[in-house]
PDB file of C-alpha atoms in Angstrom:
ATOM      1  CA  UNK A   1    -131.482 -71.137  40.864  1.00 39.00           C
ATOM      2  CA  UNK A   2    -134.107 -68.852  38.732  1.00 57.00           C
ATOM      3  CA  UNK A   3    -133.282 -64.841  38.866  1.00 64.00           C
ATOM      4  CA  UNK A   4    -134.983 -63.269  41.285  1.00 72.00           C
ATOM      5  CA  UNK A   5    -137.550 -61.710  41.510  1.00 82.00           C
ATOM      6  CA  UNK A   6    -139.687 -64.060  39.275  1.00 88.00           C
ATOM      7  CA  UNK A   7    -141.429 -61.645  36.484  1.00 90.00           C
ATOM      8  CA  UNK A   8    -145.318 -60.934  36.412  1.00 92.00           C
ATOM      9  CA  UNK A   9    -145.516 -63.693  33.816  1.00 94.00           C
ATOM     10  CA  UNK A  10    -143.531 -66.202  35.765  1.00 93.00           C
ATOM     11  CA  UNK A  11    -146.094 -65.529  38.833  1.00 94.00           C
ATOM     12  CA  UNK A  12    -149.113 -65.873  36.185  1.00 96.00           C
ATOM     13  CA  UNK A  13    -147.280 -69.266  35.153  1.00 96.00           C
ATOM     14  CA  UNK A  14    -146.734 -70.461  38.989  1.00 96.00           C
ATOM     15  CA  UNK A  15    -150.675 -69.126  39.985  1.00 97.00           C
ATOM     16  CA  UNK A  16    -152.001 -70.926  36.965  1.00 97.00           C
ATOM     17  CA  UNK A  17    -150.077 -74.387  38.371  1.00 97.00           C
ATOM     18  CA  UNK A  18    -151.595 -73.409  41.788  1.00 97.00           C
ATOM     19  CA  UNK A  19    -154.998 -73.046  40.744  1.00 97.00           C
ATOM     20  CA  UNK A  20    -154.773 -76.505  39.225  1.00 96.00           C
ATOM     21  CA  UNK A  21    -153.096 -78.170  42.048  1.00 97.00           C
ATOM     22  CA  UNK A  22    -154.648 -77.031  45.064  1.00 97.00           C
ATOM     23  CA  UNK A  23    -158.121 -75.656  43.797  1.00 98.00           C
ATOM     24  CA  UNK A  24    -158.966 -77.657  40.703  1.00 97.00           C
ATOM     25  CA  UNK A  25    -162.624 -77.270  41.047  1.00 97.00           C
ATOM     26  CA  UNK A  26    -162.463 -72.939  41.332  1.00 98.00           C
ATOM     27  CA  UNK A  27    -163.481 -71.028  38.360  1.00 97.00           C
ATOM     28  CA  UNK A  28    -161.229 -68.496  38.575  1.00 98.00           C
ATOM     29  CA  UNK A  29    -158.393 -66.547  40.302  1.00 98.00           C
ATOM     30  CA  UNK A  30    -157.453 -62.981  40.770  1.00 98.00           C
ATOM     31  CA  UNK A  31    -153.464 -63.035  40.931  1.00 97.00           C
ATOM     32  CA  UNK A  32    -152.185 -59.661  42.732  1.00 95.00           C
ATOM     33  CA  UNK A  33    -149.149 -58.526  45.072  1.00 90.00           C
ATOM     34  CA  UNK A  34    -145.995 -56.823  45.096  1.00 89.00           C
ATOM     35  CA  UNK A  35    -144.555 -59.430  42.251  1.00 90.00           C
ATOM     36  CA  UNK A  36    -147.051 -58.645  40.001  1.00 91.00           C
ATOM     37  CA  UNK A  37    -146.534 -54.865  40.608  1.00 89.00           C
ATOM     38  CA  UNK A  38    -142.646 -55.612  39.973  1.00 85.00           C
ATOM     39  CA  UNK A  39    -141.855 -54.741  43.674  1.00 84.00           C
ATOM     40  CA  UNK A  40    -140.845 -58.344  45.026  1.00 79.00           C
ATOM     41  CA  UNK A  41    -138.809 -58.687  47.702  1.00 82.00           C
ATOM     42  CA  UNK A  42    -137.371 -61.972  49.325  1.00 82.00           C
ATOM     43  CA  UNK A  43    -139.896 -61.511  51.673  1.00 82.00           C
ATOM     44  CA  UNK A  44    -142.521 -61.257  49.536  1.00 87.00           C
ATOM     45  CA  UNK A  45    -145.416 -63.724  48.702  1.00 90.00           C
ATOM     46  CA  UNK A  46    -148.006 -64.610  45.901  1.00 94.00           C
ATOM     47  CA  UNK A  47    -151.477 -62.885  46.575  1.00 96.00           C
ATOM     48  CA  UNK A  48    -154.356 -65.263  44.823  1.00 98.00           C
ATOM     49  CA  UNK A  49    -157.947 -64.465  45.345  1.00 98.00           C
ATOM     50  CA  UNK A  50    -159.675 -68.128  44.517  1.00 98.00           C
ATOM     51  CA  UNK A  51    -163.221 -68.200  43.416  1.00 98.00           C
ATOM     52  CA  UNK A  52    -165.420 -71.113  43.678  1.00 98.00           C
ATOM     53  CA  UNK A  53    -169.066 -70.871  42.002  1.00 97.00           C
ATOM     54  CA  UNK A  54    -169.961 -72.221  45.623  1.00 97.00           C
ATOM     55  CA  UNK A  55    -168.679 -72.611  48.926  1.00 98.00           C
ATOM     56  CA  UNK A  56    -169.816 -73.579  52.295  1.00 97.00           C
ATOM     57  CA  UNK A  57    -167.645 -70.667  53.692  1.00 97.00           C
ATOM     58  CA  UNK A  58    -165.041 -68.522  52.965  1.00 98.00           C
ATOM     59  CA  UNK A  59    -161.356 -69.462  53.906  1.00 98.00           C
ATOM     60  CA  UNK A  60    -157.851 -68.150  54.049  1.00 97.00           C
ATOM     61  CA  UNK A  61    -154.629 -70.132  54.038  1.00 98.00           C
ATOM     62  CA  UNK A  62    -151.329 -69.826  53.384  1.00 97.00           C
ATOM     63  CA  UNK A  63    -148.501 -72.290  51.951  1.00 97.00           C
ATOM     64  CA  UNK A  64    -144.955 -72.374  49.859  1.00 96.00           C
ATOM     65  CA  UNK A  65    -145.127 -73.471  46.219  1.00 95.00           C
ATOM     66  CA  UNK A  66    -141.879 -73.939  44.472  1.00 93.00           C
ATOM     67  CA  UNK A  67    -140.197 -71.813  47.326  1.00 91.00           C
ATOM     68  CA  UNK A  68    -142.083 -68.834  47.041  1.00 92.00           C
ATOM     69  CA  UNK A  69    -144.756 -67.849  50.086  1.00 94.00           C
ATOM     70  CA  UNK A  70    -148.485 -67.973  48.702  1.00 96.00           C
ATOM     71  CA  UNK A  71    -151.123 -66.489  50.639  1.00 97.00           C
ATOM     72  CA  UNK A  72    -154.809 -67.479  49.363  1.00 98.00           C
ATOM     73  CA  UNK A  73    -158.312 -65.855  49.917  1.00 98.00           C
ATOM     74  CA  UNK A  74    -160.820 -68.270  49.101  1.00 98.00           C
ATOM     75  CA  UNK A  75    -164.528 -67.228  48.192  1.00 98.00           C
ATOM     76  CA  UNK A  76    -167.730 -68.005  46.052  1.00 98.00           C
ATOM     77  CA  UNK A  77    -169.312 -64.723  44.605  1.00 98.00           C
ATOM     78  CA  UNK A  78    -171.728 -64.062  47.631  1.00 98.00           C
ATOM     79  CA  UNK A  79    -168.890 -64.306  50.016  1.00 98.00           C
ATOM     80  CA  UNK A  80    -166.560 -62.314  47.946  1.00 98.00           C
ATOM     81  CA  UNK A  81    -169.427 -59.672  47.759  1.00 97.00           C
ATOM     82  CA  UNK A  82    -170.051 -59.454  51.472  1.00 97.00           C
ATOM     83  CA  UNK A  83    -166.079 -58.913  52.262  1.00 97.00           C
ATOM     84  CA  UNK A  84    -166.110 -56.257  49.683  1.00 97.00           C
ATOM     85  CA  UNK A  85    -168.683 -54.496  51.365  1.00 97.00           C
ATOM     86  CA  UNK A  86    -167.473 -55.010  54.742  1.00 96.00           C
ATOM     87  CA  UNK A  87    -164.066 -53.689  53.459  1.00 96.00           C
ATOM     88  CA  UNK A  88    -165.739 -50.375  52.157  1.00 97.00           C
ATOM     89  CA  UNK A  89    -167.356 -49.830  55.190  1.00 95.00           C
ATOM     90  CA  UNK A  90    -164.126 -50.428  57.180  1.00 94.00           C
ATOM     91  CA  UNK A  91    -162.102 -47.809  55.134  1.00 96.00           C
ATOM     92  CA  UNK A  92    -159.602 -50.697  54.176  1.00 95.00           C
ATOM     93  CA  UNK A  93    -159.764 -51.783  50.766  1.00 96.00           C
ATOM     94  CA  UNK A  94    -157.324 -54.606  51.016  1.00 94.00           C
ATOM     95  CA  UNK A  95    -159.332 -57.092  49.122  1.00 97.00           C
ATOM     96  CA  UNK A  96    -161.139 -54.694  46.860  1.00 97.00           C
ATOM     97  CA  UNK A  97    -157.424 -53.475  45.630  1.00 96.00           C
ATOM     98  CA  UNK A  98    -156.362 -57.126  45.012  1.00 96.00           C
ATOM     99  CA  UNK A  99    -159.213 -57.663  42.952  1.00 98.00           C
ATOM    100  CA  UNK A 100    -158.694 -53.890  41.103  1.00 97.00           C
ATOM    101  CA  UNK A 101    -154.925 -54.718  40.660  1.00 95.00           C
ATOM    102  CA  UNK A 102    -155.435 -58.643  40.055  1.00 96.00           C
ATOM    103  CA  UNK A 103    -155.055 -60.526  36.731  1.00 97.00           C
ATOM    104  CA  UNK A 104    -157.740 -62.935  36.424  1.00 97.00           C
ATOM    105  CA  UNK A 105    -156.791 -66.798  35.071  1.00 97.00           C
ATOM    106  CA  UNK A 106    -159.194 -69.760  35.429  1.00 97.00           C
ATOM    107  CA  UNK A 107    -161.382 -71.645  32.859  1.00 93.00           C
ATOM    108  CA  UNK A 108    -164.580 -69.700  33.822  1.00 93.00           C
ATOM    109  CA  UNK A 109    -163.982 -65.715  34.072  1.00 95.00           C
ATOM    110  CA  UNK A 110    -167.373 -63.909  33.371  1.00 96.00           C
ATOM    111  CA  UNK A 111    -167.917 -63.708  37.256  1.00 96.00           C
ATOM    112  CA  UNK A 112    -164.698 -62.715  37.898  1.00 97.00           C
ATOM    113  CA  UNK A 113    -164.966 -59.744  35.543  1.00 97.00           C
ATOM    114  CA  UNK A 114    -168.121 -58.486  37.036  1.00 97.00           C
ATOM    115  CA  UNK A 115    -166.667 -58.256  40.679  1.00 97.00           C
ATOM    116  CA  UNK A 116    -163.435 -56.801  39.297  1.00 97.00           C
ATOM    117  CA  UNK A 117    -165.738 -54.561  37.404  1.00 98.00           C
ATOM    118  CA  UNK A 118    -167.683 -53.715  40.628  1.00 97.00           C
ATOM    119  CA  UNK A 119    -164.232 -53.500  42.911  1.00 98.00           C
ATOM    120  CA  UNK A 120    -162.983 -50.810  40.499  1.00 98.00           C
ATOM    121  CA  UNK A 121    -166.143 -48.844  41.299  1.00 98.00           C
ATOM    122  CA  UNK A 122    -165.863 -49.440  44.652  1.00 97.00           C
ATOM    123  CA  UNK A 123    -162.200 -48.110  45.002  1.00 97.00           C
ATOM    124  CA  UNK A 124    -162.799 -45.204  42.811  1.00 97.00           C
ATOM    125  CA  UNK A 125    -166.040 -43.881  44.965  1.00 96.00           C
ATOM    126  CA  UNK A 126    -163.703 -43.985  48.049  1.00 96.00           C
ATOM    127  CA  UNK A 127    -164.785 -45.184  51.460  1.00 96.00           C
ATOM    128  CA  UNK A 128    -167.738 -43.843  53.789  1.00 96.00           C
ATOM    129  CA  UNK A 129    -167.128 -41.044  56.123  1.00 94.00           C
ATOM    130  CA  UNK A 130    -166.043 -42.103  59.226  1.00 93.00           C
ATOM    131  CA  UNK A 131    -169.001 -42.232  61.313  1.00 92.00           C
ATOM    132  CA  UNK A 132    -169.343 -40.312  64.586  1.00 94.00           C
ATOM    133  CA  UNK A 133    -169.075 -43.218  66.968  1.00 94.00           C
ATOM    134  CA  UNK A 134    -165.639 -44.387  65.160  1.00 94.00           C
ATOM    135  CA  UNK A 135    -164.085 -40.835  65.398  1.00 96.00           C
ATOM    136  CA  UNK A 136    -164.867 -40.809  69.070  1.00 96.00           C
ATOM    137  CA  UNK A 137    -163.582 -44.140  69.787  1.00 96.00           C
ATOM    138  CA  UNK A 138    -160.381 -42.878  67.611  1.00 97.00           C
ATOM    139  CA  UNK A 139    -159.985 -39.774  69.464  1.00 98.00           C
ATOM    140  CA  UNK A 140    -160.010 -41.252  72.856  1.00 98.00           C
ATOM    141  CA  UNK A 141    -157.377 -43.751  71.796  1.00 98.00           C
ATOM    142  CA  UNK A 142    -155.246 -41.141  70.692  1.00 98.00           C
ATOM    143  CA  UNK A 143    -155.785 -39.139  73.823  1.00 98.00           C
ATOM    144  CA  UNK A 144    -155.179 -42.047  76.033  1.00 97.00           C
ATOM    145  CA  UNK A 145    -151.858 -42.734  74.250  1.00 97.00           C
ATOM    146  CA  UNK A 146    -150.660 -38.920  74.038  1.00 97.00           C
ATOM    147  CA  UNK A 147    -151.194 -38.566  77.662  1.00 97.00           C
ATOM    148  CA  UNK A 148    -149.022 -41.624  78.415  1.00 96.00           C
ATOM    149  CA  UNK A 149    -146.160 -40.067  76.306  1.00 94.00           C
ATOM    150  CA  UNK A 150    -146.448 -36.842  78.150  1.00 93.00           C
ATOM    151  CA  UNK A 151    -144.995 -38.151  81.570  1.00 90.00           C
ATOM    152  CA  UNK A 152    -141.361 -40.117  81.871  1.00 88.00           C
ATOM    153  CA  UNK A 153    -141.317 -43.537  80.426  1.00 90.00           C
ATOM    154  CA  UNK A 154    -138.683 -46.069  79.758  1.00 91.00           C
ATOM    155  CA  UNK A 155    -137.353 -46.809  76.455  1.00 91.00           C
ATOM    156  CA  UNK A 156    -139.484 -50.031  76.023  1.00 93.00           C
ATOM    157  CA  UNK A 157    -142.405 -48.169  77.276  1.00 94.00           C
ATOM    158  CA  UNK A 158    -142.194 -45.294  74.949  1.00 93.00           C
ATOM    159  CA  UNK A 159    -141.731 -47.833  72.386  1.00 93.00           C
ATOM    160  CA  UNK A 160    -144.701 -49.726  72.965  1.00 95.00           C
ATOM    161  CA  UNK A 161    -146.990 -46.791  73.126  1.00 96.00           C
ATOM    162  CA  UNK A 162    -145.889 -45.181  69.920  1.00 95.00           C
ATOM    163  CA  UNK A 163    -146.341 -48.862  68.226  1.00 95.00           C
ATOM    164  CA  UNK A 164    -149.913 -48.397  69.461  1.00 97.00           C
ATOM    165  CA  UNK A 165    -150.358 -44.927  68.473  1.00 97.00           C
ATOM    166  CA  UNK A 166    -148.960 -44.519  65.021  1.00 97.00           C
ATOM    167  CA  UNK A 167    -151.946 -46.690  63.515  1.00 97.00           C
ATOM    168  CA  UNK A 168    -154.247 -44.760  65.005  1.00 97.00           C
ATOM    169  CA  UNK A 169    -152.444 -41.336  64.188  1.00 98.00           C
ATOM    170  CA  UNK A 170    -152.623 -42.478  60.307  1.00 97.00           C
ATOM    171  CA  UNK A 171    -155.855 -43.757  60.392  1.00 97.00           C
ATOM    172  CA  UNK A 172    -157.162 -40.381  61.217  1.00 97.00           C
ATOM    173  CA  UNK A 173    -155.310 -38.564  59.094  1.00 97.00           C
ATOM    174  CA  UNK A 174    -156.454 -40.788  56.250  1.00 97.00           C
ATOM    175  CA  UNK A 175    -160.009 -41.643  57.476  1.00 97.00           C
ATOM    176  CA  UNK A 176    -160.975 -38.008  58.937  1.00 95.00           C
ATOM    177  CA  UNK A 177    -160.011 -36.798  55.366  1.00 95.00           C
ATOM    178  CA  UNK A 178    -162.014 -39.137  53.522  1.00 95.00           C
ATOM    179  CA  UNK A 179    -159.259 -41.345  52.278  1.00 97.00           C
ATOM    180  CA  UNK A 180    -159.028 -45.353  52.045  1.00 97.00           C
ATOM    181  CA  UNK A 181    -156.709 -46.476  55.291  1.00 96.00           C
ATOM    182  CA  UNK A 182    -154.731 -49.539  55.324  1.00 93.00           C
ATOM    183  CA  UNK A 183    -152.933 -52.172  57.785  1.00 90.00           C
ATOM    184  CA  UNK A 184    -149.469 -52.245  58.423  1.00 89.00           C
ATOM    185  CA  UNK A 185    -147.169 -51.347  55.937  1.00 90.00           C
ATOM    186  CA  UNK A 186    -149.939 -50.036  53.913  1.00 91.00           C
ATOM    187  CA  UNK A 187    -151.085 -47.196  55.992  1.00 95.00           C
ATOM    188  CA  UNK A 188    -147.825 -45.792  55.895  1.00 95.00           C
ATOM    189  CA  UNK A 189    -147.962 -46.088  51.998  1.00 94.00           C
ATOM    190  CA  UNK A 190    -151.023 -44.733  51.597  1.00 96.00           C
ATOM    191  CA  UNK A 191    -150.506 -41.331  53.672  1.00 97.00           C
ATOM    192  CA  UNK A 192    -147.303 -41.000  51.690  1.00 97.00           C
ATOM    193  CA  UNK A 193    -149.580 -40.919  48.634  1.00 95.00           C
ATOM    194  CA  UNK A 194    -152.169 -38.798  49.922  1.00 96.00           C
ATOM    195  CA  UNK A 195    -150.023 -36.090  51.840  1.00 97.00           C
ATOM    196  CA  UNK A 196    -146.435 -36.606  51.106  1.00 97.00           C
ATOM    197  CA  UNK A 197    -145.547 -33.571  53.807  1.00 97.00           C
ATOM    198  CA  UNK A 198    -147.746 -35.051  56.663  1.00 97.00           C
ATOM    199  CA  UNK A 199    -146.331 -38.464  55.807  1.00 97.00           C
ATOM    200  CA  UNK A 200    -142.566 -37.246  56.477  1.00 97.00           C
ATOM    201  CA  UNK A 201    -143.706 -35.272  59.516  1.00 97.00           C
ATOM    202  CA  UNK A 202    -145.016 -38.325  60.978  1.00 96.00           C
ATOM    203  CA  UNK A 203    -141.735 -40.195  60.188  1.00 96.00           C
ATOM    204  CA  UNK A 204    -139.693 -37.574  61.474  1.00 95.00           C
ATOM    205  CA  UNK A 205    -141.809 -37.582  64.711  1.00 96.00           C
ATOM    206  CA  UNK A 206    -141.739 -41.331  65.432  1.00 96.00           C
ATOM    207  CA  UNK A 207    -138.027 -41.670  64.759  1.00 95.00           C
ATOM    208  CA  UNK A 208    -137.054 -38.747  67.150  1.00 94.00           C
ATOM    209  CA  UNK A 209    -139.628 -40.695  69.712  1.00 94.00           C
ATOM    210  CA  UNK A 210    -137.551 -44.258  69.017  1.00 91.00           C
ATOM    211  CA  UNK A 211    -133.967 -42.918  68.985  1.00 87.00           C
ATOM    212  CA  UNK A 212    -134.017 -40.981  71.795  1.00 78.00           C
ATOM    213  CA  UNK A 213    -136.491 -39.292  74.558  1.00 73.00           C
ATOM    214  CA  UNK A 214    -138.301 -36.906  72.473  1.00 88.00           C
ATOM    215  CA  UNK A 215    -141.921 -37.223  72.538  1.00 93.00           C
ATOM    216  CA  UNK A 216    -142.669 -33.515  71.652  1.00 95.00           C
ATOM    217  CA  UNK A 217    -143.091 -34.042  68.204  1.00 95.00           C
ATOM    218  CA  UNK A 218    -145.435 -36.966  68.217  1.00 97.00           C
ATOM    219  CA  UNK A 219    -147.369 -35.138  70.817  1.00 97.00           C
ATOM    220  CA  UNK A 220    -147.538 -32.342  69.167  1.00 97.00           C
ATOM    221  CA  UNK A 221    -148.214 -33.675  65.616  1.00 97.00           C
ATOM    222  CA  UNK A 222    -151.246 -35.897  67.548  1.00 97.00           C
ATOM    223  CA  UNK A 223    -152.830 -32.747  68.841  1.00 98.00           C
ATOM    224  CA  UNK A 224    -152.778 -31.006  64.991  1.00 97.00           C
ATOM    225  CA  UNK A 225    -154.142 -34.112  63.528  1.00 97.00           C
ATOM    226  CA  UNK A 226    -156.938 -34.030  66.585  1.00 98.00           C
ATOM    227  CA  UNK A 227    -157.649 -30.102  66.292  1.00 97.00           C
ATOM    228  CA  UNK A 228    -160.080 -30.267  63.026  1.00 96.00           C
ATOM    229  CA  UNK A 229    -162.202 -32.940  65.082  1.00 96.00           C
ATOM    230  CA  UNK A 230    -162.498 -30.946  68.394  1.00 96.00           C
ATOM    231  CA  UNK A 231    -159.291 -32.213  69.859  1.00 97.00           C
ATOM    232  CA  UNK A 232    -158.783 -34.381  72.531  1.00 97.00           C
ATOM    233  CA  UNK A 233    -161.322 -36.699  73.938  1.00 97.00           C
ATOM    234  CA  UNK A 234    -161.426 -38.098  77.337  1.00 96.00           C
ATOM    235  CA  UNK A 235    -164.409 -36.658  79.968  1.00 95.00           C
ATOM    236  CA  UNK A 236    -167.691 -37.972  78.599  1.00 93.00           C
ATOM    237  CA  UNK A 237    -166.772 -40.694  76.438  1.00 93.00           C
ATOM    238  CA  UNK A 238    -168.923 -43.708  77.068  1.00 92.00           C
ATOM    239  CA  UNK A 239    -169.147 -47.003  75.414  1.00 90.00           C
ATOM    240  CA  UNK A 240    -171.909 -49.620  75.609  1.00 91.00           C
ATOM    241  CA  UNK A 241    -171.182 -53.576  75.489  1.00 93.00           C
ATOM    242  CA  UNK A 242    -173.752 -55.571  73.740  1.00 94.00           C
ATOM    243  CA  UNK A 243    -176.171 -56.811  75.881  1.00 95.00           C
ATOM    244  CA  UNK A 244    -175.480 -60.491  75.395  1.00 95.00           C
ATOM    245  CA  UNK A 245    -171.930 -60.090  76.841  1.00 94.00           C
ATOM    246  CA  UNK A 246    -172.553 -62.102  79.725  1.00 93.00           C
ATOM    247  CA  UNK A 247    -172.291 -65.465  81.596  1.00 92.00           C
ATOM    248  CA  UNK A 248    -174.587 -66.653  84.306  1.00 89.00           C
ATOM    249  CA  UNK A 249    -172.530 -66.558  87.619  1.00 84.00           C
ATOM    250  CA  UNK A 250    -172.112 -69.580  89.911  1.00 72.00           C
ATOM    251  CA  UNK A 251    -174.169 -70.211  92.387  1.00 55.00           C
TER     252      UNK A 251
END
């Protein structure tokens, strides 16, 4: 059995094989992920952004190659540019980060190099400010979950509420301070990089919530994070559904 985890050079060799066997028409690929950062675990995968000259549409797929999970994001320059801008607007630099940290391989690398440079500029510039509508939705969602925690709940309900509340609070802490946000484990990592003290407070508060019946720390921390943004929001909040969200009713 080969030593685990594979080295970055071994991952690059596997990625080159994948490019030839699975995407023979592709021009290039960006090889990224935890193995390339030297942080691979038994559940890690290889992240590949595949670049074709032209495609009918972008797509994403997952498979296993030589016992290692692989996740690919398959694009042409136009679809990749669209997703980079979407990432920027959403404040989630997932694909941007893959291009920035990724090692470029493949037969035609000039376009990939330009896209990598563009992604580096986007990442360095940071996300746009959280727009007022998004901030109001975030405040409303957090208010709803804090209100739920303020009453007596079963352990299962506390866990469910906490699981929904944690990403909202990390999003407010990061995006409310003009920082990039992430999904899942990345929100915790990015918060720790930006504000280690707050990340530790959030961790301690949620451990108290999950390990026992102490909801006070989470509620207090939620109110602290909301305070610079005019606090909780319930009365007066309104969202309009798109006008075309309708189906003719039966006669």
